[in-house]
CSV table of C-alpha atoms in Angstrom, one decimal:
chain,number,residue,atom,x,y,z
A,1,MET,CA,129.6,34.4,-20.2
A,2,ALA,CA,127.3,32.1,-18.3
A,3,ASP,CA,130.0,31.2,-15.8
A,4,LEU,CA,130.7,34.9,-15.3
A,5,PHE,CA,127.1,35.7,-14.6
A,6,ARG,CA,127.0,33.2,-11.8
A,7,SER,CA,129.5,35.3,-9.9
A,8,LEU,CA,127.2,38.3,-10.0
A,9,SER,CA,124.8,39.2,-7.2
A,10,TRP,CA,121.4,40.9,-7.2
A,11,ASP,CA,123.1,44.0,-5.9
A,12,ASP,CA,125.3,44.1,-9.0
A,13,LEU,CA,122.2,43.8,-11.3
A,14,ARG,CA,120.4,46.5,-9.4
A,15,LEU,CA,123.4,48.8,-9.7
A,16,VAL,CA,123.6,48.4,-13.5
A,17,LYS,CA,119.9,48.9,-13.8
A,18,ALA,CA,119.9,52.0,-11.7
A,19,ILE,CA,122.7,53.6,-13.8
A,20,ALA,CA,120.8,52.7,-17.0
A,21,GLU,CA,117.6,54.3,-15.7
A,22,ALA,CA,119.4,57.4,-14.4
A,23,ARG,CA,121.8,57.6,-17.4
A,24,GLY,CA,124.6,58.5,-15.1
A,25,MET,CA,126.2,58.1,-11.7
A,26,PRO,CA,124.6,60.9,-9.6
A,27,GLY,CA,121.0,59.7,-10.2
A,28,ALA,CA,121.9,56.1,-9.7
A,29,ALA,CA,123.8,56.9,-6.4
A,30,ALA,CA,120.7,58.7,-5.1
A,31,ALA,CA,118.4,55.9,-6.1
A,32,LEU,CA,120.5,53.3,-4.4
A,33,GLY,CA,121.4,55.4,-1.3
A,34,LEU,CA,125.1,55.2,-2.1
A,35,ASN,CA,127.7,57.8,-2.8
A,36,HIS,CA,129.0,58.6,-6.3
A,37,SER,CA,132.4,57.1,-5.8
A,38,THR,CA,131.0,53.8,-4.5
A,39,VAL,CA,128.8,53.4,-7.6
A,40,PHE,CA,131.7,54.2,-9.9
A,41,ARG,CA,134.0,51.7,-8.2
A,42,ARG,CA,131.4,48.9,-8.2
A,43,LEU,CA,130.6,49.4,-11.9
A,44,GLY,CA,134.3,49.1,-12.6
A,45,GLN,CA,134.5,45.9,-10.6
A,46,ILE,CA,131.5,44.4,-12.4
A,47,GLU,CA,132.9,45.3,-15.9
A,48,ALA,CA,136.3,43.8,-14.9
A,49,THR,CA,134.6,40.6,-13.7
A,50,LEU,CA,132.6,40.3,-17.0
A,51,GLY,CA,135.5,41.5,-19.2
A,52,VAL,CA,133.1,43.7,-21.1
A,53,THR,CA,132.1,47.3,-21.1
A,54,LEU,CA,128.5,47.9,-20.0
A,55,PHE,CA,128.2,51.6,-20.7
A,56,GLU,CA,129.5,54.1,-23.1
A,57,ARG,CA,130.4,57.4,-21.5
A,58,ARG,CA,128.6,60.0,-23.7
A,59,ARG,CA,128.3,63.7,-23.5
A,60,ASN,CA,124.6,63.5,-22.5
A,61,GLY,CA,125.1,60.6,-20.0
A,62,TYR,CA,125.8,56.9,-19.9
A,63,GLY,CA,124.5,54.8,-22.8
A,64,LEU,CA,124.2,51.1,-22.7
A,65,THR,CA,126.4,48.8,-24.8
A,66,PRO,CA,124.8,45.5,-26.2
A,67,ALA,CA,126.2,43.7,-23.1
A,68,GLY,CA,124.7,46.4,-20.8
A,69,GLU,CA,121.3,46.1,-22.5
A,70,GLU,CA,121.3,42.4,-21.9
A,71,MET,CA,122.3,42.8,-18.3
A,72,THR,CA,119.7,45.5,-17.7
A,73,GLN,CA,117.0,43.3,-19.2
A,74,LEU,CA,118.1,40.5,-16.9
A,75,ALA,CA,117.9,42.8,-13.9
A,76,ALA,CA,114.4,43.8,-14.8
A,77,GLU,CA,113.3,40.2,-15.1
A,78,VAL,CA,114.9,39.3,-11.7
A,79,GLU,CA,113.3,42.3,-10.1
A,80,GLU,CA,109.9,41.3,-11.3
A,81,ARG,CA,110.3,37.7,-10.1
A,82,ILE,CA,111.4,39.0,-6.7
A,83,ALA,CA,108.4,41.3,-6.5
A,84,ALA,CA,106.1,38.5,-7.6
A,85,PHE,CA,107.5,36.2,-4.9
A,86,SER,CA,107.1,38.9,-2.3
A,87,ARG,CA,103.5,39.4,-3.3
A,88,ARG,CA,102.7,35.7,-3.1
A,89,VAL,CA,104.4,35.4,0.3
A,90,GLU,CA,102.6,38.5,1.5
A,91,GLY,CA,99.3,36.8,0.5
A,92,ARG,CA,100.1,33.9,2.8
A,93,ALA,CA,100.6,36.0,5.9
A,94,ILE,CA,98.6,34.7,8.8
A,95,SER,CA,97.6,37.7,10.8
A,96,PRO,CA,96.7,41.4,10.1
A,97,ALA,CA,100.0,43.0,11.3
A,98,GLY,CA,102.9,44.8,9.9
A,99,ASP,CA,103.4,47.7,7.5
A,100,LEU,CA,100.8,48.6,4.9
A,101,ARG,CA,101.7,51.2,2.2
A,102,VAL,CA,98.7,53.1,0.9
A,103,ALA,CA,98.9,55.4,-2.1
A,104,THR,CA,96.4,58.2,-2.6
A,105,ASN,CA,96.4,61.9,-3.5
A,106,ASP,CA,96.7,65.0,-1.4
A,107,THR,CA,93.1,66.0,-1.7
A,108,LEU,CA,91.6,62.7,-0.6
A,109,LEU,CA,94.1,62.4,2.3
A,110,VAL,CA,93.5,65.9,3.7
A,111,HIS,CA,89.7,66.2,3.1
A,112,LEU,CA,88.5,62.7,3.5
A,113,LEU,CA,90.8,59.8,4.5
A,114,THR,CA,92.9,60.9,7.5
A,115,PRO,CA,90.1,60.5,10.1
A,116,LEU,CA,89.2,57.1,8.5
A,117,PHE,CA,92.9,56.0,8.8
A,118,ALA,CA,92.8,57.0,12.4
A,119,ARG,CA,89.7,54.8,13.0
A,120,PHE,CA,91.3,52.0,11.1
A,121,GLN,CA,94.4,52.1,13.3
A,122,GLN,CA,92.3,52.0,16.4
A,123,ALA,CA,90.5,48.9,15.0
A,124,CYS,CA,93.8,47.3,13.8
A,125,PRO,CA,96.6,48.6,16.1
A,126,ASP,CA,99.2,46.1,14.8
A,127,ILE,CA,99.1,47.5,11.3
A,128,ARG,CA,101.3,50.4,10.6
A,129,LEU,CA,100.2,52.7,7.8
A,130,ASP,CA,102.7,54.3,5.4
A,131,VAL,CA,100.8,56.8,3.2
A,132,VAL,CA,102.4,57.7,-0.1
A,133,ILE,CA,101.1,60.9,-1.8
A,134,GLY,CA,101.2,61.1,-5.6
A,135,ASN,CA,98.5,62.1,-8.0
A,136,PRO,CA,99.8,59.7,-10.7
A,137,ALA,CA,99.1,56.1,-10.0
A,138,LEU,CA,102.0,54.2,-8.4
A,139,ASN,CA,103.1,50.8,-9.6
A,140,LEU,CA,101.5,48.3,-7.3
A,141,SER,CA,103.0,45.4,-9.3
A,142,LYS,CA,106.5,46.6,-8.1
A,143,ARG,CA,105.2,47.1,-4.5
A,144,ASP,CA,105.4,50.9,-4.7
A,145,ALA,CA,102.3,50.5,-2.6
A,146,ASP,CA,100.1,47.7,-1.3
A,147,VAL,CA,96.7,49.5,-1.7
A,148,ALA,CA,95.7,52.6,-3.8
A,149,ILE,CA,92.7,54.8,-3.1
A,150,ARG,CA,92.0,56.7,-6.3
A,151,ALA,CA,89.4,58.8,-8.1
A,152,THR,CA,89.4,57.4,-11.6
A,153,ASP,CA,87.0,56.2,-14.3
A,154,SER,CA,89.7,53.9,-15.7
A,155,PRO,CA,91.4,51.8,-13.0
A,156,PRO,CA,94.4,49.8,-14.2
A,157,GLU,CA,93.4,46.4,-15.6
A,158,ASN,CA,96.1,44.6,-13.7
A,159,LEU,CA,94.6,45.6,-10.3
A,160,VAL,CA,91.6,44.4,-8.4
A,161,GLY,CA,89.3,46.1,-6.0
A,162,ARG,CA,86.0,47.8,-5.6
A,163,ARG,CA,84.3,51.0,-6.6
A,164,VAL,CA,83.0,52.5,-3.4
A,165,ALA,CA,81.3,55.7,-4.5
A,166,ARG,CA,81.0,58.3,-7.2
A,167,ILE,CA,82.6,61.7,-6.4
A,168,ALA,CA,80.3,64.5,-7.3
A,169,TRP,CA,81.4,68.1,-8.3
A,170,ALA,CA,79.2,71.2,-8.1
A,171,LEU,CA,79.6,74.9,-8.5
A,172,TYR,CA,80.2,76.9,-5.2
A,173,GLY,CA,80.7,80.5,-4.2
A,174,ARG,CA,81.4,82.3,-1.0
A,175,ALA,CA,78.2,82.4,1.1
A,176,ILE,CA,78.5,86.0,2.1
A,177,ASP,CA,78.5,86.9,-1.6
A,178,PHE,CA,75.1,85.2,-2.1
A,179,PRO,CA,73.0,86.2,0.9
A,180,ASP,CA,69.7,85.0,-0.5
A,181,PRO,CA,69.8,81.2,-1.3
A,182,ALA,CA,66.4,81.5,-2.9
A,183,ALA,CA,67.6,84.0,-5.5
A,184,LEU,CA,70.8,82.6,-6.8
A,185,PRO,CA,72.1,84.0,-10.1
A,186,SER,CA,72.0,82.0,-13.3
A,187,LEU,CA,75.0,80.4,-14.8
A,188,GLY,CA,75.0,83.1,-17.5
A,189,GLU,CA,75.2,85.8,-14.8
A,190,LEU,CA,77.9,83.8,-12.9
A,191,LYS,CA,80.1,83.8,-16.0
A,192,THR,CA,80.7,87.5,-15.5
A,193,ARG,CA,82.2,87.0,-12.1
A,194,SER,CA,85.7,86.0,-11.2
A,195,TRP,CA,86.4,82.2,-11.3
A,196,VAL,CA,88.8,79.8,-9.8
A,197,SER,CA,89.8,76.6,-11.7
A,198,LEU,CA,92.3,73.8,-11.9
A,199,GLY,CA,95.3,74.5,-14.2
A,200,GLU,CA,95.5,73.8,-17.9
A,201,GLU,CA,97.8,70.8,-17.2
A,202,LEU,CA,94.7,69.0,-15.9
A,203,THR,CA,92.6,69.4,-19.0
A,204,GLY,CA,92.0,65.6,-18.9
A,205,LEU,CA,89.3,66.6,-16.4
A,206,LYS,CA,86.0,67.7,-17.8
A,207,VAL,CA,85.6,70.3,-15.1
A,208,VAL,CA,88.8,72.0,-16.4
A,209,ARG,CA,87.6,71.9,-20.0
A,210,PHE,CA,84.3,73.5,-19.0
A,211,ALA,CA,86.1,76.5,-17.4
A,212,ARG,CA,88.4,76.8,-20.4
A,213,ASP,CA,85.6,76.6,-22.9
A,214,ASN,CA,82.8,78.6,-21.1
A,215,ILE,CA,84.4,81.2,-18.9
A,216,PRO,CA,86.0,84.3,-20.4
A,217,GLU,CA,89.8,84.1,-20.0
A,218,ALA,CA,89.8,87.5,-18.2
A,219,ASN,CA,87.5,86.1,-15.6
A,220,LEU,CA,89.7,83.0,-14.8
A,221,ARG,CA,91.5,84.9,-12.1
A,222,TYR,CA,93.0,82.0,-10.1
A,223,ARG,CA,94.3,78.5,-11.2
A,224,ALA,CA,95.9,75.7,-9.2
A,225,ASN,CA,97.3,72.4,-10.3
A,226,THR,CA,95.7,70.5,-7.4
A,227,VAL,CA,92.2,70.2,-6.0
A,228,LEU,CA,93.6,70.6,-2.5
A,229,GLY,CA,93.2,74.4,-2.3
A,230,LEU,CA,90.1,75.1,-4.4
A,231,ALA,CA,87.7,75.4,-1.5
A,232,GLU,CA,90.1,77.7,0.3
A,233,ALA,CA,90.4,79.9,-2.8
A,234,VAL,CA,86.6,80.3,-3.1
A,235,GLU,CA,86.3,81.0,0.7
A,236,ALA,CA,89.0,83.6,0.4
A,237,GLY,CA,86.9,85.5,-2.2
A,238,LEU,CA,89.0,84.7,-5.3
A,239,GLY,CA,86.0,83.6,-7.3
A,240,VAL,CA,83.4,81.0,-7.8
A,241,GLY,CA,84.4,77.5,-9.0
A,242,HIS,CA,83.6,73.8,-9.2
A,243,ILE,CA,84.6,71.8,-6.1
A,244,PRO,CA,84.1,68.2,-5.1
A,245,CYS,CA,80.9,68.2,-2.9
A,246,PHE,CA,82.5,66.2,-0.1
A,247,ILE,CA,84.9,69.1,0.5
A,248,ALA,CA,82.5,72.0,0.0
A,249,GLU,CA,79.5,70.7,1.9
A,250,THR,CA,81.5,70.6,5.2
A,251,ARG,CA,82.2,74.4,5.0
A,252,PRO,CA,79.6,76.8,6.2
A,253,GLY,CA,81.4,79.6,4.4
A,254,LEU,CA,80.5,78.1,1.0
A,255,ILE,CA,77.1,77.9,-0.8
A,256,ARG,CA,76.2,75.6,-3.7
A,257,LEU,CA,75.2,77.6,-6.7
A,258,ALA,CA,74.1,74.8,-9.0
A,259,PRO,CA,73.3,71.1,-8.7
A,260,PRO,CA,76.1,68.6,-9.1
A,261,ASP,CA,76.9,68.0,-12.8
A,262,PRO,CA,77.1,64.2,-13.5
A,263,ALA,CA,79.5,64.9,-16.4
A,264,PHE,CA,82.2,66.0,-13.9
A,265,SER,CA,81.9,63.0,-11.5
A,266,ALA,CA,84.5,60.3,-11.1
A,267,ASP,CA,84.5,56.9,-9.5
A,268,LEU,CA,86.4,56.3,-6.2
A,269,TRP,CA,88.2,53.0,-6.1
A,270,ILE,CA,90.1,51.0,-3.5
A,271,LEU,CA,92.7,48.9,-5.5
A,272,THR,CA,95.3,46.3,-4.9
A,273,HIS,CA,97.4,43.7,-6.8
A,274,PRO,CA,95.7,40.3,-7.3
A,275,ASP,CA,98.6,38.6,-5.4
A,276,LEU,CA,97.9,40.7,-2.3
A,277,ARG,CA,94.1,40.6,-2.0
A,278,GLN,CA,94.2,37.6,0.3
A,279,SER,CA,96.8,39.2,2.6
A,280,PRO,CA,95.2,39.6,6.0
A,281,ARG,CA,96.3,43.2,6.5
A,282,VAL,CA,95.3,44.2,2.9
A,283,ARG,CA,92.0,42.4,3.3
A,284,ALA,CA,91.4,44.0,6.7
A,285,PHE,CA,92.2,47.5,5.4
A,286,MET,CA,90.1,47.2,2.2
A,287,ASP,CA,87.1,45.8,4.1
A,288,PHE,CA,87.3,48.5,6.8
A,289,MET,CA,87.8,51.4,4.3
A,290,GLY,CA,85.1,50.0,2.0
A,291,ALA,CA,82.6,50.1,4.8
A,292,GLU,CA,83.7,53.6,5.9
A,293,LEU,CA,83.6,55.1,2.4
A,294,ALA,CA,80.3,53.4,1.7
A,295,ALA,CA,78.9,55.2,4.8
A,296,ALA,CA,80.2,58.5,3.4
A,297,ARG,CA,78.6,57.9,0.0
A,298,PRO,CA,75.8,60.4,0.3
A,299,LEU,CA,78.3,63.2,1.0
A,300,LEU,CA,80.6,62.0,-1.7
A,301,GLU,CA,77.8,61.8,-4.2
A,302,GLY,CA,76.4,65.2,-3.5
A,303,ALA,CA,73.5,64.6,-1.1
A,304,GLY,CA,75.1,67.1,1.3
A,305,LEU,CA,75.6,66.9,5.0
A,306,GLU,CA,72.0,66.2,5.8
A,307,GLY,CA,71.9,63.3,3.4
A,308,TRP,CA,75.0,61.9,5.0
A,309,ARG,CA,73.5,62.2,8.5
A,310,ASP,CA,70.2,60.8,7.3
A,311,ALA,CA,72.1,57.7,6.1
A,312,GLY,CA,73.3,57.1,9.6
A,313,THR,CA,76.7,58.9,9.9
A,314,GLU,CA,77.2,61.5,12.5
């Protein structure tokens, strides 16, 4: 078997691993950018070379045989070694140039980061940004991204970085519905109004549990599974609701109805893999974004636009 494995290429290992992960040809073909017939033919060639069957064709998909399990494990080990080598080589790059993949979520990108990315590219024109949107954290160990900018109180232990701010949340309503800022209603009175909230699938967030546990179900008139549209929903008159302060404070059409609640806050992190932290382009990006986000800390932490300007940011 050892002699036979020497005749296999990394592409062969990748193909078997892709079929195992997709449990079939169509998903593997899509993942590899090949057509179904090519994947089928190459699997047949690999099995013929090894003289063993790697998959059992079952009603619910392709299942691994013992030989297939061994080959898939080998493929995973080789993939990790290649990724580790890539990270180490990246860490020895000599100039801040090339592609940099940044993972973040849609809310941070739209409401905070895009102007900062534009300023970064003006400062470092030889670095090309590739922004990846995904609310779950991507795997930086496998180079899904080089840097992640995330709101989390529990950053992955295998990553390194810095906490740049605390993102505050407060309760907001439509300004025209509350014409006298000196006579805002109490929370008890506000509970009788229509509310907007994040969806039940985000109950890991305390702000979602607050709405679920404190607002009558009949008054939860609008839910969304992303923070991205909450401010727009309140501005449209769908109800009052909790919104990150850095989003709401830039909108004259909204009014803050209560101070930020520290229980709803989350840390904002810039993270990378330890093997990449000495890469010139990763270091340049993290230093630049760290400074920019630190300057925006008053706004992020709920001081409002005036606090942000008083801190020196126009």
